[in-house]
Amino acid sequence: MHDFTLRVAGESGEGVITIAETIARIAAREGLQLVTFRTFPAEIKGGACMMQVRLSDRKISYHGEKVDCLVVLNQFALEDNVADLNPNGVLLCEAECDAPEGTFAVHKIPFERIAVREIGSRISKNIVVLGVLAHLLGIPRKSVEDFLAEKFAKKSKAILDHNMLALGKGIHFAEEHVAKREGFGFPKGSHQRQLLMTGNEAIALGAAGAGLQCFFGYPITPASEIMEWLAAHLPKLGGKVMQTEDEISAICAVAGASWAGAKAMTSTSGPGVSLMSEALGLLSMAEIPAVIVDSQRGGPSTGLPTKTEQSDLLLALYGSHGDAPRVVLAPTSVADCLTLIGRAFYLSETYQMPVIVLVDQALSARVETVDPALLDHLPQAARLKAENGDGGFARYRLNGSISPTALPGVPGCEHMVTGMEHDEFGNFACDDATHTAMTVKRFQKLAEIGTDPKMRDSCLAFGDEKAEIGIVTWGSTAGPVEEAVRIAAETGFSVRALVPRLLNPLPHAELERFFRQVKRVIVPELNFTGQLASVLRSVYRVPTIGLAKVKGVPMDPSEIVAKIAEAAAGLASTRSAEHGRRAG
Amino acid sequence: MHDFTLRVAGESGEGVITIAETIARIAAREGLQLVTFRTFPAEIKGGACMMQVRLSDRKISYHGEKVDCLVVLNQFALEDNVADLNPNGVLLCEAECDAPEGTFAVHKIPFERIAVREIGSRISKNIVVLGVLAHLLGIPRKSVEDFLAEKFAKKSKAILDHNMLALGKGIHFAEEHVAKREGFGFPKGSHQRQLLMTGNEAIALGAAGAGLQCFFGYPITPASEIMEWLAAHLPKLGGKVMQTEDEISAICAVAGASWAGAKAMTSTSGPGVSLMSEALGLLSMAEIPAVIVDSQRGGPSTGLPTKTEQSDLLLALYGSHGDAPRVVLAPTSVADCLTLIGRAFYLSETYQMPVIVLVDQALSARVETVDPALLDHLPQAARLKAENGDGGFARYRLNGSISPTALPGVPGCEHMVTGMEHDEFGNFACDDATHTAMTVKRFQKLAEIGTDPKMRDSCLAFGDEKAEIGIVTWGSTAGPVEEAVRIAAETGFSVRALVPRLLNPLPHAELERFFRQVKRVIVPELNFTGQLASVLRSVYRVPTIGLAKVKGVPMDPSEIVAKIAEAAAGLASTRSAEHGRRAG
Amino acid sequence: MAEEQDKFCEYLSGVNPVWCPGCGYYGILSALVEAFAELRLPTEQLALVSGIGCSSRLPYFVKAYGFHSIHGRALPIAQGVKTANPELTVVAVGGDGDGLAIGGGHFPHVARNNVDMTYIMFNNAIYGMTKGQFSPTTELFASTKTSPFGLTGEALNPCALAIVYGASFVARGFSVKKEHLKDLIEQAIRHPGFSFVEILTSCSSFNTLDMNVARILHAMDYVPDGHDVSDPIAALKLAGHDEKIHLGVLRKSPRPTLQEKFTEIQEKARRGKSATVASLARQFA
Amino acid sequence: MAEEQDKFCEYLSGVNPVWCPGCGYYGILSALVEAFAELRLPTEQLALVSGIGCSSRLPYFVKAYGFHSIHGRALPIAQGVKTANPELTVVAVGGDGDGLAIGGGHFPHVARNNVDMTYIMFNNAIYGMTKGQFSPTTELFASTKTSPFGLTGEALNPCALAIVYGASFVARGFSVKKEHLKDLIEQAIRHPGFSFVEILTSCSSFNTLDMNVARILHAMDYVPDGHDVSDPIAALKLAGHDEKIHLGVLRKSPRPTLQEKFTEIQEKARRGKSATVASLARQFA
Ligand SMILES: Cc1ncc(C[n+]2csc(CCOP(=O)(O)OP(=O)(O)O)c2C)c(N)n1
Ligand SMILES: Cc1ncc(C[n+]2csc(CCOP(=O)(O)OP(=O)(O)O)c2C)c(N)n1
Ligand code: SF4
Ligand code: SF4
Ligand SMILES: [Mg+2]
Ligand SMILES: [Mg+2]
């Protein structure tokens, strides 16, 4: 087996996440590739939750639609999830559950009873489950034990023993009651330890790696963990992290810190970006670098805070009064979060402008493997700086789009930065010629980023290069699209997908080439109005086939495959009509 | 003469505006049509300023590019403005000025000396100028005297006498030194008194007429006068006007007041709209009517507060996180400000959503005639309301897009409104089906507005219906475009212009018909990125010829005519190429 | 008793609170609806406005017109509600983060304008909803999720702020002292003008230190009998936590409400004459 | 004398102020640059941050690093500047509207975090830049452009706010008392921590009533010698305008600055060990 998908489901607080995460951590140590997915209950506490882990010996980008093994801890969880179990999969359920008929194997296991009766604590249930899974999936007992030993290293010996006991009981029960299956379970790992982290952690770690010095932010689901990780770790590197009184204060403090020379950043979700609109315009106008992470959630307004959506694209592109250019990046995976946050610092520092990084709840929260080598490739960007001067410093020199700046403290370069339109020296100027020249300068940067050699890899592409059916998508929907392209190919549809990771400026060369080649363009995205599609139509005037959904969770590859089939049918009928006409 | 254009220029504080406004008021009383234009010095006090008044016996929409009569009060004003004087025009300048050679007539007049020596007060200078103009333009002395008598009715008799004296001196001087010209000066008026007001006043008066009850706002150039007029007058009608601590508070108070049943509104400029982004999304989500006026100024950021620009369109359309629908209207003239603010209340109350009205500094500040009959056509919209209930009120009933609301105070209809995604009863719901259904409901309103019979007149159109060269523009640029179409026609270019006054939803039927007919589409607008053009390309996938400028003042018709000529040449060469091919 | 219970239930919407077990907010909800019942407020005349936070979920659970809005904006929205319909009893509720961090800029202005409404701040010294970051009132529980190595700022004192902002009624209650709290809420609602009630309450999930019930029971005292509520300096002294945490009414300064000001403005504007839109248009002729 | 003049000029940028004739701000500008001169601050170490308003134009006229930002946001920007580079002398300037209306939500937090900077508020009790609407401190001049029939709210007292917010240095000056003002500014800049200086100043174009020079000269008094700046209640009493308008230093409460807190946090986080990005990444292995 190259690929294996496990789902654990139950009530929040029952250890569902611990079970799945432990499996994931052990797999990552074995060098397997992982993509996971979890839901978050909307309730303040409690509520249904699930976590899914897909393991593979090859690079994967999607958490899997069907699962090979489903573990459910109660009847609700069973009913909610069993439809996603493969016909030849395995269902492990709490003994009292009412398992439906099916072709899959069913094992009813008294997880809770074992925990309570044999170990004497209900909370050991998750370790019992782990034991059963270790047996069923063929995970070496030693790997699990090593992991537990490390995890409880700082706790008392009694606690560790307790857990080891639970693990043993689980394995023991399984050995007696659960038949192992040939080729079912863990694929063979590369033994090159992978890092395992969430998108939010990748952003935080990547930012630290790219030289972040000052972070200001305000808590908001699903972005808070970025700030929380940084609060716990950045000070160790000499950085400063501050929770401000709101998002406006956060972005303004970022502006101040950045002007004073620090690499500065904030992270938030849609409501925060809306509040930052005015200050984002200031950053564009005053030409101050800044990195803003938006972990999108269901909108509009307070919306669906714990659900995923990709509906802040137009806000990211246009959400300020006036013509206010900003760069927009959209990572496609957890590893890409790490890479692109580095790129965000590179672009903002080099081009002296705000860079918005769009992720979403699902990507922020999902755990995935990351190649540790990526850390070594984070850019250490530096601003173009004047080191001294003798008065009359032209902060906004009109000589190319990037004028050297001078950091406060540098003698002889005292100058003004301002949110008003200004001449080269930062003095207010409102004549036609200056306003036009400065606007051109500010937008020229976008053109230059478009041809920056460091941004040559701005697109991912999958599938058949000669295909007539094309897909363009963005952000975390890249995963389901990659999976869909693979599935479609198996079904005989040849498809090419292009995923710009740079959304402003768009990678024109790649997109134009792509549009010249494909005959249909499907644009799957998690929003209602088809935001990327509308931009593509505006810029390239290509007809698009929308696949825009607001469902709160990542798109299913099967939805995309269905759209591919539709497009293929459309194409075929157009072709036969054309053929008919030519023949007639 | 059907048409006459006067410009007065000088230093702010010299009475420039008073002179031009007085001429304008007298003309409006005679029943002439008027469009004016003025500049605002960027300085806190002082600085160059000018005001231009175009009078006509027919409907006009532009303040005129060339002037027939130029009055300048100092040398700087002369140099800045003389290039715009018609070759057969008349220049009236302060005696010390150095008038350039030209084909126009020049009269040097010692305005200041007359004021100081003969009347004994420098500030009477403007009345002296008025006297000279009355003579030159053939304004009946009685009209001017009546006007002054009314204006100073509440002042002491001495002040009035003083002014009458100054007027007499001016007329007297002119009779002796300034030759009157046949057919030069005031056209014949209809004698149907026109109202004369600025765009901001038209918005304020129109809002009062449409039933505005609660206004909340925060001062900002160039929108403050809307709030100031309302503060002075709305309380007379029982309305309430409140300056809040910022724009966020203003829009939130509007939300609260509107939920409680009042017609509520705010006005601001770009920076304020940026700050309102989050609350605008709340209005969309909670389905609360609200009218927001944005008087656009040069951007981004603080930008050019006293200059005009049309660069907030994309913000108005997309400036909130999530998919948040709002209506966008753009009046094309002062009279249209009055009409469309009424429409804004109609749409917001009927469709229970925010409506943004986009004007700009030039339109806000310019004085124009308004037909008093328009006041009688302001709609008195009412929300669909339940008058009683017996509990379990479904505020968000999924039965068509418009659910009846119940105002706080109505027994038995207690319910929740919320910025979270919700079921029909306003309770938080985050499942796929509800989120999708409610999003569809919220967007369905836009579709319904598109076919609302009251919105049939959403487009203005000028020029030749069969033309191949098309222009689409918006807002105050309609004036220069109308003028350009007329000039182009005189030069032999046949052009059709379409001006949607409703920018979201776009009037699809009209635009589609238009795009089917024309072969070239020029989109003049006062911004850098071509914001309307980008929307048109996205929605209709038509190629557009941008004419996007950030110059701080309205577009010149000649710039548009030049673009028309270019497009015509392009069209001709394509045609001859095609012809060649067919022949070949 | 059964009748009391009935009255109480009349003010519940039937939607079950989503709060954690042990959350202090349950006590506040019941004090609040009991105060409503005591005042015999018609449910349809009640407008409850909230921002975002666990506390801001309260309106869902009460039978009333409710507006669950956006983070930090309950006060300006409530001000709009009262301006549009002065007949309503307007109550804004929310958390310490909602009201003192993101919404802190509105508080002074709604207070100084003496909007006739009641603002109830649930002070648990933490961001509950987002799972445990410090708030502007966090003081003792220093190592929150966003301050793992300690706080940088001094805590704000909500009642002291309200007093300096000119709130015309300022009181402090404690979620555990339900009868006392109910009484404070009743007084606050009855008071014409802007009334502020700070409620000390503990977040059982994320901060059990700052508003620890035992600690507060020990540190608390009631406002002494002789306290002169008309003296702002005396009120400020009592508002401080230095020795004891004082519960009760700290300040009252009756003065014309916003609504009264609006009436005055309208009268001044009319100068005894009635106006119409047509008469207003005449200034442009 | 000539040398003094030279020193003074060293701190002027050469850009001419755009203020109206008679504006009180001219006096403030000269007191400010004289204080800079007196303190011999290197111009390149000076960071002046402002929002939007007539007062916020000041940085253009001074030789320094200047940031003219957006309305109401000078404080959070200044906080960012100081956080990034603690070596700089950071001074934020702005109007009463900028600081107490739109920016009023930031003031408590920058104060309670004790950012080591000086915040100078030009209190002219009016919106000058937008030509004469009332501000949160307007009291006497009731019929402004947006309150033609009178004000609805009570005025806020900037110094009282600063004291309750926990500003560690609070003083009030008067644009006409230039020497005294210069001295206050010097003290404020020297004070480690967040220093607040309110300057009473008149807007010659739009409000000559509230801060009328003759009126204030008559109503003013200096802070009495025996005043205990360490007592917040005493400071609050003096901050009030009831009898006299007191000029001088009202409050001082030295405590660790934000920068010192950051240092402490970094030390705690490191626990004596040094970290690298690679070592941090190990937690994910
Ligand atoms: C603009 C915006 N920023 C951030 C958030 C995230 N958020 C929701 S509630 C909350 C704070 C909750 O704390 P508090 O107001 O004290 O209420 P509690 O949950 O403690 O009752 C935050 C930061 C949001 N919803 N909107
Ligand atoms: C977001 C935003 N809202 C409103 C304005 C308009 N505005 C500019 S300055 C100002 C107030 C000025 O008053 P104050 O801060 O007291 O400064 P002063 O001019 O009196 O020195 C306002 C409302 C703006 N620039 N930005
Ligand atoms: S998180 Fe805290 S405040 Fe929120 S419901 Fe739970 S206990 Fe109450
Ligand atoms: S408007 Fe007032 S504050 Fe502004 S410069 Fe003029 S006098 Fe000074
Ligand atoms: Mg709280
Ligand atoms: Mg001011």
PDB file of C-alpha atoms in Angstrom, chain B residues 11 18 21 62 95 105 166 221 243 247 269 290 315 331 349 388 446 461 497 552:
ATOM      1  CA  GLU B  11      -6.561  84.197  -3.991  1.00  0.00           C
ATOM      2  CA  THR B  18     -18.838  85.167  -3.915  1.00  0.00           C
ATOM      3  CA  GLU B  21     -21.847  82.394  -6.992  1.00  0.00           C
ATOM      4  CA  TYR B  62     -20.224  70.154 -18.146  1.00  0.00           C
ATOM      5  CA  ALA B  95      -5.283  97.107 -13.275  1.00  0.00           C
ATOM      6  CA  ALA B 105     -10.313  91.745 -25.560  1.00  0.00           C
ATOM      7  CA  ALA B 166     -20.066  99.449  -4.709  1.00  0.00           C
ATOM      8  CA  THR B 221     -13.255  66.655   3.225  1.00  0.00           C
ATOM      9  CA  GLN B 243     -21.307  63.661  14.857  1.00  0.00           C
ATOM     10  CA  GLU B 247     -16.584  56.526  10.987  1.00  0.00           C
ATOM     11  CA  SER B 269     -14.899  59.995   1.906  1.00  0.00           C
ATOM     12  CA  ALA B 290     -28.313  51.704   5.227  1.00  0.00           C
ATOM     13  CA  LEU B 315     -13.636  49.308  -2.642  1.00  0.00           C
ATOM     14  CA  PRO B 331     -24.954  60.115  -9.685  1.00  0.00           C
ATOM     15  CA  GLU B 349     -35.276  49.889   2.504  1.00  0.00           C
ATOM     16  CA  ASN B 388     -47.484  41.500  14.932  1.00  0.00           C
ATOM     17  CA  LEU B 446     -28.942  41.996  -6.570  1.00  0.00           C
ATOM     18  CA  ALA B 461     -27.203  57.498 -23.018  1.00  0.00           C
ATOM     19  CA  ALA B 497     -22.074  56.863 -24.741  1.00  0.00           C
ATOM     20  CA  GLY B 552      -7.268  65.762  -9.459  1.00  0.00           C
TER      21      GLY B 552
END
